[in-house]
Short mmCIF file of N, CA and C in Angstrom, two decimals:
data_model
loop_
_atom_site.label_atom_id
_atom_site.label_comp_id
_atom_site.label_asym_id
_atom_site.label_seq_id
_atom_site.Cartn_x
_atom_site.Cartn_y
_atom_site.Cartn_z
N UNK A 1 80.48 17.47 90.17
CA UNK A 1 80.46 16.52 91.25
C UNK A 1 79.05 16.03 91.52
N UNK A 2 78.03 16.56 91.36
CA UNK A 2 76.53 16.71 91.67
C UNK A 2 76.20 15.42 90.50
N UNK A 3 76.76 15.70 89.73
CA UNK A 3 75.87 14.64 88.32
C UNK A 3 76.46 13.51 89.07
N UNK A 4 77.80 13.51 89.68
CA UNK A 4 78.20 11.70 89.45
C UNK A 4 77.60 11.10 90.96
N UNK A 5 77.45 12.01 91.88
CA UNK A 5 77.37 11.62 92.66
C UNK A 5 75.35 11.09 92.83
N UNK A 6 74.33 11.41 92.01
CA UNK A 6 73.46 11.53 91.81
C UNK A 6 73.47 9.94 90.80
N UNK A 7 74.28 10.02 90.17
CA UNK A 7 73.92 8.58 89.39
C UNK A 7 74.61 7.56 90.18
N UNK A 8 75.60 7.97 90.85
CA UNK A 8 76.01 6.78 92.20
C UNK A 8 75.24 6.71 93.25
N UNK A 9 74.29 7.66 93.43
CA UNK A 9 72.87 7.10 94.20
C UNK A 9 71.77 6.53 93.27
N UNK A 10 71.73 6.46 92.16
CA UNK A 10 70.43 6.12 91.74
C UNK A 10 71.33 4.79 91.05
N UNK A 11 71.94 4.68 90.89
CA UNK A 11 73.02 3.15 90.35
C UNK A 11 72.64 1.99 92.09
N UNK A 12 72.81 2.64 93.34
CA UNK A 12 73.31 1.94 94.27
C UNK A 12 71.57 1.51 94.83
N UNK A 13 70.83 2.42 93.93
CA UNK A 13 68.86 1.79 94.53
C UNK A 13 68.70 1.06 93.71
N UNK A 14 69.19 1.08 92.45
CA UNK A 14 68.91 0.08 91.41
C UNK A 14 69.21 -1.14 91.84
N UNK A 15 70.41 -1.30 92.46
CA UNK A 15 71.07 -2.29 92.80
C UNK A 15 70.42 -3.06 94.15
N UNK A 16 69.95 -2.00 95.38
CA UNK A 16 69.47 -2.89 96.01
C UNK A 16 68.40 -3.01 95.69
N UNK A 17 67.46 -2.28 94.55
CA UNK A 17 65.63 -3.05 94.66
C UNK A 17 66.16 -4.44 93.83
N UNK A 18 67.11 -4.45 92.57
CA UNK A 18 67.70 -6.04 92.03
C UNK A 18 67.85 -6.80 93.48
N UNK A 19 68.73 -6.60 94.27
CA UNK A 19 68.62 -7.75 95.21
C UNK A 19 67.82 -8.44 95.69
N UNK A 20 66.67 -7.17 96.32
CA UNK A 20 66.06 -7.29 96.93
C UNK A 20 64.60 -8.51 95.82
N UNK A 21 64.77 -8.28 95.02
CA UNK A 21 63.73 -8.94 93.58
C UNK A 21 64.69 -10.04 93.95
N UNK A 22 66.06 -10.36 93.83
CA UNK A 22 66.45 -11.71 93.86
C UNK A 22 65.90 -12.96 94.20
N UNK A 23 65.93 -11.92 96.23
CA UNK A 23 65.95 -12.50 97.08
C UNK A 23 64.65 -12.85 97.43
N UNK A 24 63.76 -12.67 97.06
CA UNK A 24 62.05 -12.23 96.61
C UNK A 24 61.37 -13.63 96.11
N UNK A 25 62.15 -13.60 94.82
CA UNK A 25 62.05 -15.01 93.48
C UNK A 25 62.50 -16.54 93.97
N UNK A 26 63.83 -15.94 94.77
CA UNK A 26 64.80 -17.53 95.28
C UNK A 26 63.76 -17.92 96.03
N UNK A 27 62.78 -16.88 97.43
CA UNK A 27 62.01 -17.65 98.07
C UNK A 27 60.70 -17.99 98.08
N UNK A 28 59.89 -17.05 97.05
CA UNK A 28 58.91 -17.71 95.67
C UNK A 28 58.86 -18.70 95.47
N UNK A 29 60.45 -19.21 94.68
CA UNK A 29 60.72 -20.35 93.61
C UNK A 29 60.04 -21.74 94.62
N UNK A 30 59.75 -22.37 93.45
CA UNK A 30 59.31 -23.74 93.60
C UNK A 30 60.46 -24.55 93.75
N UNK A 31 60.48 -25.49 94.84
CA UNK A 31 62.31 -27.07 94.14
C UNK A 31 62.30 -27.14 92.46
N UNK A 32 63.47 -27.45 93.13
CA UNK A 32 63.83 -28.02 91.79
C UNK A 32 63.31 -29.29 91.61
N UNK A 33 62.67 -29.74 90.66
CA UNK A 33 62.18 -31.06 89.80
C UNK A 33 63.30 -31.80 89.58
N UNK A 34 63.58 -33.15 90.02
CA UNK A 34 64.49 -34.04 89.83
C UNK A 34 63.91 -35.24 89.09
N UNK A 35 63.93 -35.59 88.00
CA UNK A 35 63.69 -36.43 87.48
C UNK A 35 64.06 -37.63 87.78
N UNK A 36 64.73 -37.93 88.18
CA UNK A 36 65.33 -39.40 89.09
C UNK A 36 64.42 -39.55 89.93
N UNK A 37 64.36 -38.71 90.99
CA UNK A 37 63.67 -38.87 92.51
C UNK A 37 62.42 -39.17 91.82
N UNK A 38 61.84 -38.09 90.95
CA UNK A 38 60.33 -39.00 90.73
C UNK A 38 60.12 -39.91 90.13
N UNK A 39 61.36 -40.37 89.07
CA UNK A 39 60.88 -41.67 88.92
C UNK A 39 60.74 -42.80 89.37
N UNK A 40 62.00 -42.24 90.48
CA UNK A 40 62.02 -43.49 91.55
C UNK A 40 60.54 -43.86 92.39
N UNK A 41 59.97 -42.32 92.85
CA UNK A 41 58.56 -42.34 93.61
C UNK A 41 57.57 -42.95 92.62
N UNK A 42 57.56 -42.86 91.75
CA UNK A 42 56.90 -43.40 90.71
C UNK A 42 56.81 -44.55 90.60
N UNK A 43 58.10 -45.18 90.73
CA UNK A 43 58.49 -46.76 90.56
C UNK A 43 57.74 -47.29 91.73
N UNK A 44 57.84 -46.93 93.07
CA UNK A 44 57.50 -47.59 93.98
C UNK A 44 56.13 -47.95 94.14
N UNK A 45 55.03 -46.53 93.50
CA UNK A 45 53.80 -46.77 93.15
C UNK A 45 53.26 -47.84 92.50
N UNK A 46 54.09 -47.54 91.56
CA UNK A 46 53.87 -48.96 90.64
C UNK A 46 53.99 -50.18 91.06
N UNK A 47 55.10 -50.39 91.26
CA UNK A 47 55.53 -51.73 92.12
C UNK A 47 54.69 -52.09 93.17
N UNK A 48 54.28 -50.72 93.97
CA UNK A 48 53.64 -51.65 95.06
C UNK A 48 51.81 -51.71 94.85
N UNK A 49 51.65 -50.86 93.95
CA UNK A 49 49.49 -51.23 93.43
C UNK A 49 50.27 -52.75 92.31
N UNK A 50 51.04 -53.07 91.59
CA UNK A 50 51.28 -54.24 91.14
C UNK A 50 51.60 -56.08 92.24
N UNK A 51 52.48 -55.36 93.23
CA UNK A 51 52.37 -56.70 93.85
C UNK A 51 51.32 -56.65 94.96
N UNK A 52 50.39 -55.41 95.17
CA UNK A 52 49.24 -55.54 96.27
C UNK A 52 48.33 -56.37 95.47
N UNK A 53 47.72 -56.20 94.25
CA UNK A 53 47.22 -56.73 93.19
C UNK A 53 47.50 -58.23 93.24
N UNK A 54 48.62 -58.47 92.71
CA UNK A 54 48.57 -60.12 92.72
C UNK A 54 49.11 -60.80 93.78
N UNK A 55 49.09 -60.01 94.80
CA UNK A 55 48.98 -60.82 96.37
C UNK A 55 47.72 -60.67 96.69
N UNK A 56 46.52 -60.30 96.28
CA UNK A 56 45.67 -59.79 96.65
C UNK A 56 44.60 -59.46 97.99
N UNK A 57 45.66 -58.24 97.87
CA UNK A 57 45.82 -57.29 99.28
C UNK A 57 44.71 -56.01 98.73
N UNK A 58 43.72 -55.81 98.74
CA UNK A 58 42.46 -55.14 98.24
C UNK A 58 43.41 -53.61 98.95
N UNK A 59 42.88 -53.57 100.34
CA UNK A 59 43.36 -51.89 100.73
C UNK A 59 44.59 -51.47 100.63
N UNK A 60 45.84 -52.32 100.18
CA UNK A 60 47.10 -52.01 99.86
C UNK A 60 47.11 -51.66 98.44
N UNK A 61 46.39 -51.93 97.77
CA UNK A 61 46.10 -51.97 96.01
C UNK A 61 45.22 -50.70 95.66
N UNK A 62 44.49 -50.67 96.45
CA UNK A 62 43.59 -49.47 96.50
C UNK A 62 44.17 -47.92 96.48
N UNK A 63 45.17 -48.08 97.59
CA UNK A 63 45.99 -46.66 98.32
C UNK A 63 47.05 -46.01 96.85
N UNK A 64 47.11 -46.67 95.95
CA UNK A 64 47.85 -45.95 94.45
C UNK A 64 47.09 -45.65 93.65
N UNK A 65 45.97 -46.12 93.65
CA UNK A 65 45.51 -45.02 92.60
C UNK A 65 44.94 -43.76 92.98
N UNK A 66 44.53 -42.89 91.58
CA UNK A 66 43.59 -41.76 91.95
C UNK A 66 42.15 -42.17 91.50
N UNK A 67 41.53 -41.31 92.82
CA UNK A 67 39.72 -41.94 92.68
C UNK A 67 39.17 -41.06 92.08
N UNK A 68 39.80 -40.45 90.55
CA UNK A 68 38.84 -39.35 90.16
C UNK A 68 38.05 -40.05 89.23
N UNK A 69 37.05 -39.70 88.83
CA UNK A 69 36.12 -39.96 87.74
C UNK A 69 36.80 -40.20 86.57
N UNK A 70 38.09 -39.49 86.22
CA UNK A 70 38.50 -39.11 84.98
C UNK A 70 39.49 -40.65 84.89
N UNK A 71 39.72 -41.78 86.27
CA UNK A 71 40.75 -42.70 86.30
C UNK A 71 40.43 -43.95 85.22
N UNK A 72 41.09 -44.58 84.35
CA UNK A 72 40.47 -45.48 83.82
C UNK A 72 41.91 -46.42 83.80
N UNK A 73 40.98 -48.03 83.79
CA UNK A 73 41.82 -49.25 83.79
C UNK A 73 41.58 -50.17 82.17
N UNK A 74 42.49 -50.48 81.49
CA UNK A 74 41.88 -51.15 80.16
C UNK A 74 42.67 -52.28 80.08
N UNK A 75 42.24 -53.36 79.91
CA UNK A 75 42.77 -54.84 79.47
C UNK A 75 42.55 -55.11 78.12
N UNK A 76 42.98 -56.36 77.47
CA UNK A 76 42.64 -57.41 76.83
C UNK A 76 41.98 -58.26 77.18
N UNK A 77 41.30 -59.16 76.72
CA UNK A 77 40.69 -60.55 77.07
C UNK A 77 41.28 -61.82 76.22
N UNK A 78 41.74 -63.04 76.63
CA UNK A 78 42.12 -63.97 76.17
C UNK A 78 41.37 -64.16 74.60
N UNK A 79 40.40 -63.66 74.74
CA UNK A 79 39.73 -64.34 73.35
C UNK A 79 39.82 -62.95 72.19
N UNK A 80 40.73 -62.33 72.70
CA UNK A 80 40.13 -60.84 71.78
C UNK A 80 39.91 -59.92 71.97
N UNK A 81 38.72 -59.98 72.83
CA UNK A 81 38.73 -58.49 72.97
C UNK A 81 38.79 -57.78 74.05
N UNK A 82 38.35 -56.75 74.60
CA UNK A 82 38.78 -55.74 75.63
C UNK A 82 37.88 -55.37 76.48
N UNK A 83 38.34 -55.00 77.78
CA UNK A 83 37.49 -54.47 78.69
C UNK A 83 37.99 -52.85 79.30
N UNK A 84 37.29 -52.22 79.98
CA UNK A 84 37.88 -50.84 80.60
C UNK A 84 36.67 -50.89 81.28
N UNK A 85 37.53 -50.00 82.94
CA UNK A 85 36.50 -49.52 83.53
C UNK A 85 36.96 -48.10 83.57
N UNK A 86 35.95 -47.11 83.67
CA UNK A 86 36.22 -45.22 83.43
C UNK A 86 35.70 -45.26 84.74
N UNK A 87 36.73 -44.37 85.78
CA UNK A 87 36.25 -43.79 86.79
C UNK A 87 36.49 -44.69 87.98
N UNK A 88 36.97 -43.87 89.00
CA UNK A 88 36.74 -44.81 90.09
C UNK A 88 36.51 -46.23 90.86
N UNK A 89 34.86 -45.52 90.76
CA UNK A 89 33.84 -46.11 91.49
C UNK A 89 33.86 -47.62 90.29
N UNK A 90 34.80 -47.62 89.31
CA UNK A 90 34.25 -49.25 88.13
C UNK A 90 35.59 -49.81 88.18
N UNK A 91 36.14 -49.34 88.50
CA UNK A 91 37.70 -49.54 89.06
C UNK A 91 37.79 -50.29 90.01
N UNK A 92 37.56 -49.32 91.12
CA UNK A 92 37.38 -49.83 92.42
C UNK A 92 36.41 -51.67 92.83
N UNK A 93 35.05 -51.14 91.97
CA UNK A 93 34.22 -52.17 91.91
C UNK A 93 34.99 -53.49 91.33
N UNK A 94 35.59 -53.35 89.73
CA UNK A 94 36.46 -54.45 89.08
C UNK A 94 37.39 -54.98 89.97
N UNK A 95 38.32 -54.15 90.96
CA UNK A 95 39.75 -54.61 91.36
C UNK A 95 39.34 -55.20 92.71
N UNK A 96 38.53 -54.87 93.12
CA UNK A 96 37.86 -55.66 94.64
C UNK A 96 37.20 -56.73 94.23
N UNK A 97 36.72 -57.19 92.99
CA UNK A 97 36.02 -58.34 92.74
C UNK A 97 36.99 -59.08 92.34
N UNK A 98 37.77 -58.63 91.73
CA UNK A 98 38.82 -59.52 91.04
C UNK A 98 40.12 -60.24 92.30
N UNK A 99 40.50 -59.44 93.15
CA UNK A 99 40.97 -59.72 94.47
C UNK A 99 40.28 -60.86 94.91
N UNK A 100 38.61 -60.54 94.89
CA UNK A 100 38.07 -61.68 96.06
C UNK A 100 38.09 -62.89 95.27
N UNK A 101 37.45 -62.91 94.27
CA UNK A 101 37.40 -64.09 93.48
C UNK A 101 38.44 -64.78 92.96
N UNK A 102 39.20 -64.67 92.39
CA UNK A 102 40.62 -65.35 91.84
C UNK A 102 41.66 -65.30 92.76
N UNK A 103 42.05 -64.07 93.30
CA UNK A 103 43.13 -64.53 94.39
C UNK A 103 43.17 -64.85 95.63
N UNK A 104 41.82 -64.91 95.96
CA UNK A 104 40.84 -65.09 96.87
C UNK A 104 41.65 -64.04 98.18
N UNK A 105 41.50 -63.05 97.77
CA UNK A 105 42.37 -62.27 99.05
C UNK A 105 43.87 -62.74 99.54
N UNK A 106 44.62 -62.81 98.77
CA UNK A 106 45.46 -63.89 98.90
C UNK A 106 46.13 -64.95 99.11
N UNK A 107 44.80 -65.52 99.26
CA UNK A 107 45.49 -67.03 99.19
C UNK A 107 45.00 -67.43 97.98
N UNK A 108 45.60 -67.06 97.21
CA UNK A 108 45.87 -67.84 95.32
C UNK A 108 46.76 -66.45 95.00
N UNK A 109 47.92 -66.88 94.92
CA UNK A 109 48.96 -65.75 94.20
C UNK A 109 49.00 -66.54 92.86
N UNK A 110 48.53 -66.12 91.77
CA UNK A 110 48.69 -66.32 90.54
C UNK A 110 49.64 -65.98 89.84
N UNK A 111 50.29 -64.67 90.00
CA UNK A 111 52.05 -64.49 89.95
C UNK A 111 52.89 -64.15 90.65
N UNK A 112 53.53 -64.71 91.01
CA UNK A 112 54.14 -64.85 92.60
C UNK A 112 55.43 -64.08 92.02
N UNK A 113 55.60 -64.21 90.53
CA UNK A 113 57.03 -63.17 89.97
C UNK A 113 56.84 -62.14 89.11
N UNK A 114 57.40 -61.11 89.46
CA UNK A 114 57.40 -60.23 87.85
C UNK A 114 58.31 -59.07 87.56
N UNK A 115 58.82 -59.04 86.47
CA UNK A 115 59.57 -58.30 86.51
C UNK A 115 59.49 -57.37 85.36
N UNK A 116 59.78 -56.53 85.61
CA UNK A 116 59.71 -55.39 83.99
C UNK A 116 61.24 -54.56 83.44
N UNK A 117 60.84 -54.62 82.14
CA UNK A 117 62.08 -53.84 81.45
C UNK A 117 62.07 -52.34 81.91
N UNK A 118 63.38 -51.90 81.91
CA UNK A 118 63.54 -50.33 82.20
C UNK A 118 62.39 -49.54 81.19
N UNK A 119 61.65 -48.90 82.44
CA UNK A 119 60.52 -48.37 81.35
C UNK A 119 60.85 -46.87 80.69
N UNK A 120 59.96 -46.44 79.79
CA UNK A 120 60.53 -44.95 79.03
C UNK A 120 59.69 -44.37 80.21
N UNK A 121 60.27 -42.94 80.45
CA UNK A 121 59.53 -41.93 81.14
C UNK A 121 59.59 -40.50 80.44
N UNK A 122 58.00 -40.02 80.43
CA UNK A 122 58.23 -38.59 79.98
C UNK A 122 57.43 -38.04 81.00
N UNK A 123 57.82 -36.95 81.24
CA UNK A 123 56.94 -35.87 82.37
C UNK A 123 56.64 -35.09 81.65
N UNK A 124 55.14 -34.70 81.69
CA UNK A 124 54.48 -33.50 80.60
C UNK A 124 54.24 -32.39 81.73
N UNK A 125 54.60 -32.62 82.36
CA UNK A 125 54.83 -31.21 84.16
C UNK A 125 55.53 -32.11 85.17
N UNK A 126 55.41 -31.16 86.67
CA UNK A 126 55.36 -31.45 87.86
C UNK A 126 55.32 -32.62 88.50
N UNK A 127 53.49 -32.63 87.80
CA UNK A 127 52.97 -33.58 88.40
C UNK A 127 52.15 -34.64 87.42
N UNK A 128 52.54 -34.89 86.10
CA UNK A 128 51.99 -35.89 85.22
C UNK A 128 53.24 -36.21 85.02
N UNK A 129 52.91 -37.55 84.45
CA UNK A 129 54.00 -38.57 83.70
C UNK A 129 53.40 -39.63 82.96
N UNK A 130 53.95 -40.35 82.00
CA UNK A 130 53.87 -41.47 80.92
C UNK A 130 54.78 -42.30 81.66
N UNK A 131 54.11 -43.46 81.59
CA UNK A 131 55.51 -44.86 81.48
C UNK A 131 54.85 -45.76 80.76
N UNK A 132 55.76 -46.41 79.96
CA UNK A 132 55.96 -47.51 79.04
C UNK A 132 56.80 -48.64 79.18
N UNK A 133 56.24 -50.00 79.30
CA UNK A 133 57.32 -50.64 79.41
C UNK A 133 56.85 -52.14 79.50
N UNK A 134 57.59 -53.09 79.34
CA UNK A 134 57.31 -54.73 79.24
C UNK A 134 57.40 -55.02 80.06
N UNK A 135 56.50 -55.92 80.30
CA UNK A 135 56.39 -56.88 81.82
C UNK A 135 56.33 -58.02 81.61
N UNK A 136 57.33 -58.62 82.48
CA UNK A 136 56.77 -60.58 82.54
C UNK A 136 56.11 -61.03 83.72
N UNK A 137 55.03 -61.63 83.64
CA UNK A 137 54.51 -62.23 84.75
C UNK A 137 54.27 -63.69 84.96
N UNK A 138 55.19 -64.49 85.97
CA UNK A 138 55.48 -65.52 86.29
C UNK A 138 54.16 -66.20 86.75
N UNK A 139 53.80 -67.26 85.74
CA UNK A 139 52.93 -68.66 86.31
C UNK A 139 52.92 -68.75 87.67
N UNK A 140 52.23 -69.57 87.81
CA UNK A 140 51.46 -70.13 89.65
C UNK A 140 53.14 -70.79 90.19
N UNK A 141 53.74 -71.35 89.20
CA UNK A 141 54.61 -72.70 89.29
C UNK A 141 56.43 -71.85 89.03
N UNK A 142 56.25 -70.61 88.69
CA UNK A 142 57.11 -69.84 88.25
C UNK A 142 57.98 -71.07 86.81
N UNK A 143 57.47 -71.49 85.75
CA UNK A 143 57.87 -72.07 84.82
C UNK A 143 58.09 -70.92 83.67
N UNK A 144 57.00 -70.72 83.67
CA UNK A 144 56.54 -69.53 82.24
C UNK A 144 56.32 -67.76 83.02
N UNK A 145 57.32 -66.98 82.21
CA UNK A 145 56.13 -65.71 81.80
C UNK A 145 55.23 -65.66 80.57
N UNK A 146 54.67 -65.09 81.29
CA UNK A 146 53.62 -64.46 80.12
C UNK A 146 53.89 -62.75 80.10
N UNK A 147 53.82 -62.57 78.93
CA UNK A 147 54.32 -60.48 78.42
C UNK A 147 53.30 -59.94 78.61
N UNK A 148 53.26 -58.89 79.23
CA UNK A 148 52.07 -57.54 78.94
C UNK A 148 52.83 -57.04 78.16
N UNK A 149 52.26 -55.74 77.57
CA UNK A 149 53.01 -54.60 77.40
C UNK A 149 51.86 -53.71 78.50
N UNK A 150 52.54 -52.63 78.88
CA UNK A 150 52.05 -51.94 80.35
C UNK A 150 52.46 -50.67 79.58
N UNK A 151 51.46 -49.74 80.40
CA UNK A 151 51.12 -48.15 80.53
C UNK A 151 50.58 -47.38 81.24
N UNK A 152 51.58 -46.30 82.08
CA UNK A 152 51.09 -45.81 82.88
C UNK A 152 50.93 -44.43 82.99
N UNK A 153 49.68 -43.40 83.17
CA UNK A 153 49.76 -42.06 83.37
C UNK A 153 49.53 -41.97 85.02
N UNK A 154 50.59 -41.25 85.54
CA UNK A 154 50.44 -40.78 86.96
C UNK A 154 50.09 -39.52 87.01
N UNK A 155 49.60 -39.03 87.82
CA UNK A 155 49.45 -37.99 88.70
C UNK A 155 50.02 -37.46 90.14
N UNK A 156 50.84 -36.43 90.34
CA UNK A 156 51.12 -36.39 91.89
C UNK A 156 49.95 -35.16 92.15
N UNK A 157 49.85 -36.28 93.50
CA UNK A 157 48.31 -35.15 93.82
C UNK A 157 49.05 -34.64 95.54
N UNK A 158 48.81 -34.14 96.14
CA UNK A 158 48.83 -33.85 97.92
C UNK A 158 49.69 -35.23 98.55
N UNK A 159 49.35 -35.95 98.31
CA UNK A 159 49.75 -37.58 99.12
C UNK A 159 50.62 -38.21 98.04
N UNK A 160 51.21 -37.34 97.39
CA UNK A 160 52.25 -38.16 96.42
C UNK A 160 51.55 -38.53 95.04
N UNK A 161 52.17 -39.63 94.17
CA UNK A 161 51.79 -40.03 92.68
C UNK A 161 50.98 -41.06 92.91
N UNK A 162 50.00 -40.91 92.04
CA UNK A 162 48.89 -42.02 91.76
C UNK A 162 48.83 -42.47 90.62
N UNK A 163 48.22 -43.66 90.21
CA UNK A 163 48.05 -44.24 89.33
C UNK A 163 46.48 -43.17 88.65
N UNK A 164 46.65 -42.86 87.67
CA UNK A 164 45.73 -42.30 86.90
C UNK A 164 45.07 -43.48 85.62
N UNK A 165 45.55 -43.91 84.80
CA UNK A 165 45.40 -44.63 83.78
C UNK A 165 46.36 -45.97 84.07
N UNK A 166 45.76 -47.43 83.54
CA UNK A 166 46.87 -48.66 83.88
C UNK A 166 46.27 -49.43 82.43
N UNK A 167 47.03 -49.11 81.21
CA UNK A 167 46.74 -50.15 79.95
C UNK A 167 47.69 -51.26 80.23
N UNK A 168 47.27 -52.54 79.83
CA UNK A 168 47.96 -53.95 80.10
C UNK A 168 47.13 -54.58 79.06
N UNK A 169 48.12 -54.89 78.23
CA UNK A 169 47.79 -55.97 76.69
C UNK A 169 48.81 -56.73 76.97
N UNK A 170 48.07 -57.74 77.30
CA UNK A 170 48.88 -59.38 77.78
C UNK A 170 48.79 -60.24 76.47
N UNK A 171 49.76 -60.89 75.75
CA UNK A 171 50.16 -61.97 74.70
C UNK A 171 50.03 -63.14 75.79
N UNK A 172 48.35 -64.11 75.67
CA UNK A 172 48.46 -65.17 76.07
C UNK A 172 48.49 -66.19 75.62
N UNK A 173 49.30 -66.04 74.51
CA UNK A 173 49.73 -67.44 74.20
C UNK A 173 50.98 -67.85 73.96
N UNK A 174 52.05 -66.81 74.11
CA UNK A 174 53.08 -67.14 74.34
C UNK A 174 54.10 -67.05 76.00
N UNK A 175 54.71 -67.74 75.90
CA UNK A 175 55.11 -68.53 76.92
C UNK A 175 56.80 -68.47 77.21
N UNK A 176 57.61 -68.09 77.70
CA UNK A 176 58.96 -67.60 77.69
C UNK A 176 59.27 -68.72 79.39
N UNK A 177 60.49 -69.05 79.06
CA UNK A 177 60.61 -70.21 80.38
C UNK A 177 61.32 -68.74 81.11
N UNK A 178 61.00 -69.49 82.27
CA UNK A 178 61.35 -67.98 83.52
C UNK A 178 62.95 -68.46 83.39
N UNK A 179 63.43 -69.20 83.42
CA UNK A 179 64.86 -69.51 83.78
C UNK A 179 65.96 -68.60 82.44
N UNK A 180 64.96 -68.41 81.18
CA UNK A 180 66.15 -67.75 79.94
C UNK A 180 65.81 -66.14 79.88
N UNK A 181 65.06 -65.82 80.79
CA UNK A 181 64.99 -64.45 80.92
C UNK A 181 66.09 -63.67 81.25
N UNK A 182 66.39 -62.65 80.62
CA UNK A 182 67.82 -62.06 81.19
C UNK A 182 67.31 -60.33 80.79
N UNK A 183 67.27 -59.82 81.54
CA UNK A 183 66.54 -58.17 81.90
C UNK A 183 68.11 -57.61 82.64
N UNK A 184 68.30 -56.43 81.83
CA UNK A 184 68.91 -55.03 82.61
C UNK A 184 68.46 -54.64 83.45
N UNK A 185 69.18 -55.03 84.59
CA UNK A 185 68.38 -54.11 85.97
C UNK A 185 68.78 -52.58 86.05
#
């Protein structure tokens, strides 16, 4: 009687230190990661440092990215070749000049439309992500897009996802009438 009753006490501690580890881990554990929800948070980032940008709304444009050193912005140039600013502070400097001068703080919306194809998303964690994806951006007159192809690495930092990296290679010389565009929403 002694043996069974000895392993039905040491069976019934086993059992509650397991619970007790369960119940330990469940309130440890991190959420669950939903891939939807962030891409959706993601989307909105995007969307809204894109139309603060060409409404040009400087401190609304500003509030998506991240101001680390490590942030960089890279274009094309109509004639060829390319520009990037690394960091911040050349970022910051480029996208506030470019606001004042051409869209003159908004009054000159230069694309008053735009729309993009369902972009690819990969999450390499938590809190990084890739997006890929085509963009059209509608003339002064909304007649023509003109294509980027667009790229984005985010970061979620404390205050949500930021723009970390923004590649945009714009084809300016072709010309798509806004009216035969037809995009999967």
């Amino acid at each position: 009687m002694k043996p069974v009753s000895i392993i039905s006490c040491a069976m019934m501690m086993i059992c509650v230190a397991c619970s007790q580890n369960t119940e330990k881990k469940a309130v440890d554990a991190e959420p669950v990661f939903n891939k939807e929800t962030e891409t959706a948070a993601i989307m909105q980032v995007i969307d809204k440092e894109t139309n603060c940008f060409f409404d040009g709304d400087y401190n609304c444009w500003m509030t998506n990215w991240s101001h680390a050193t490590y942030a960089m912005q890279a274009w094309n140039n109509d004639d060829g070749t390319f520009d990037a600013a690394i960091g911040w502070d050349k970022i910051n400097a480029q996208g506030k000049e470019w606001i004042e001068k051409y869209y003159a703080n908004g009054k000159n919306v230069i694309h008053p439309l735009v729309k993009k194809e369902k972009p690819q998303v990969v999450f390499f964690n938590n809190n990084a992500a890739y997006l890929l994806w085509k963009q059209y951006n509608a003339d002064k007159d909304k007649k023509f897009f003109r294509i980027s192809q667009e790229t984005r690495l985010m970061e979620k930092q404390a205050d949500g996802w930021k723009i970390v990296n923004v590649s945009a290679f714009w084809d300016a010389k072709s010309k798509i009438p806004v009216d035969s565009l037809k995009l999967a929403e």
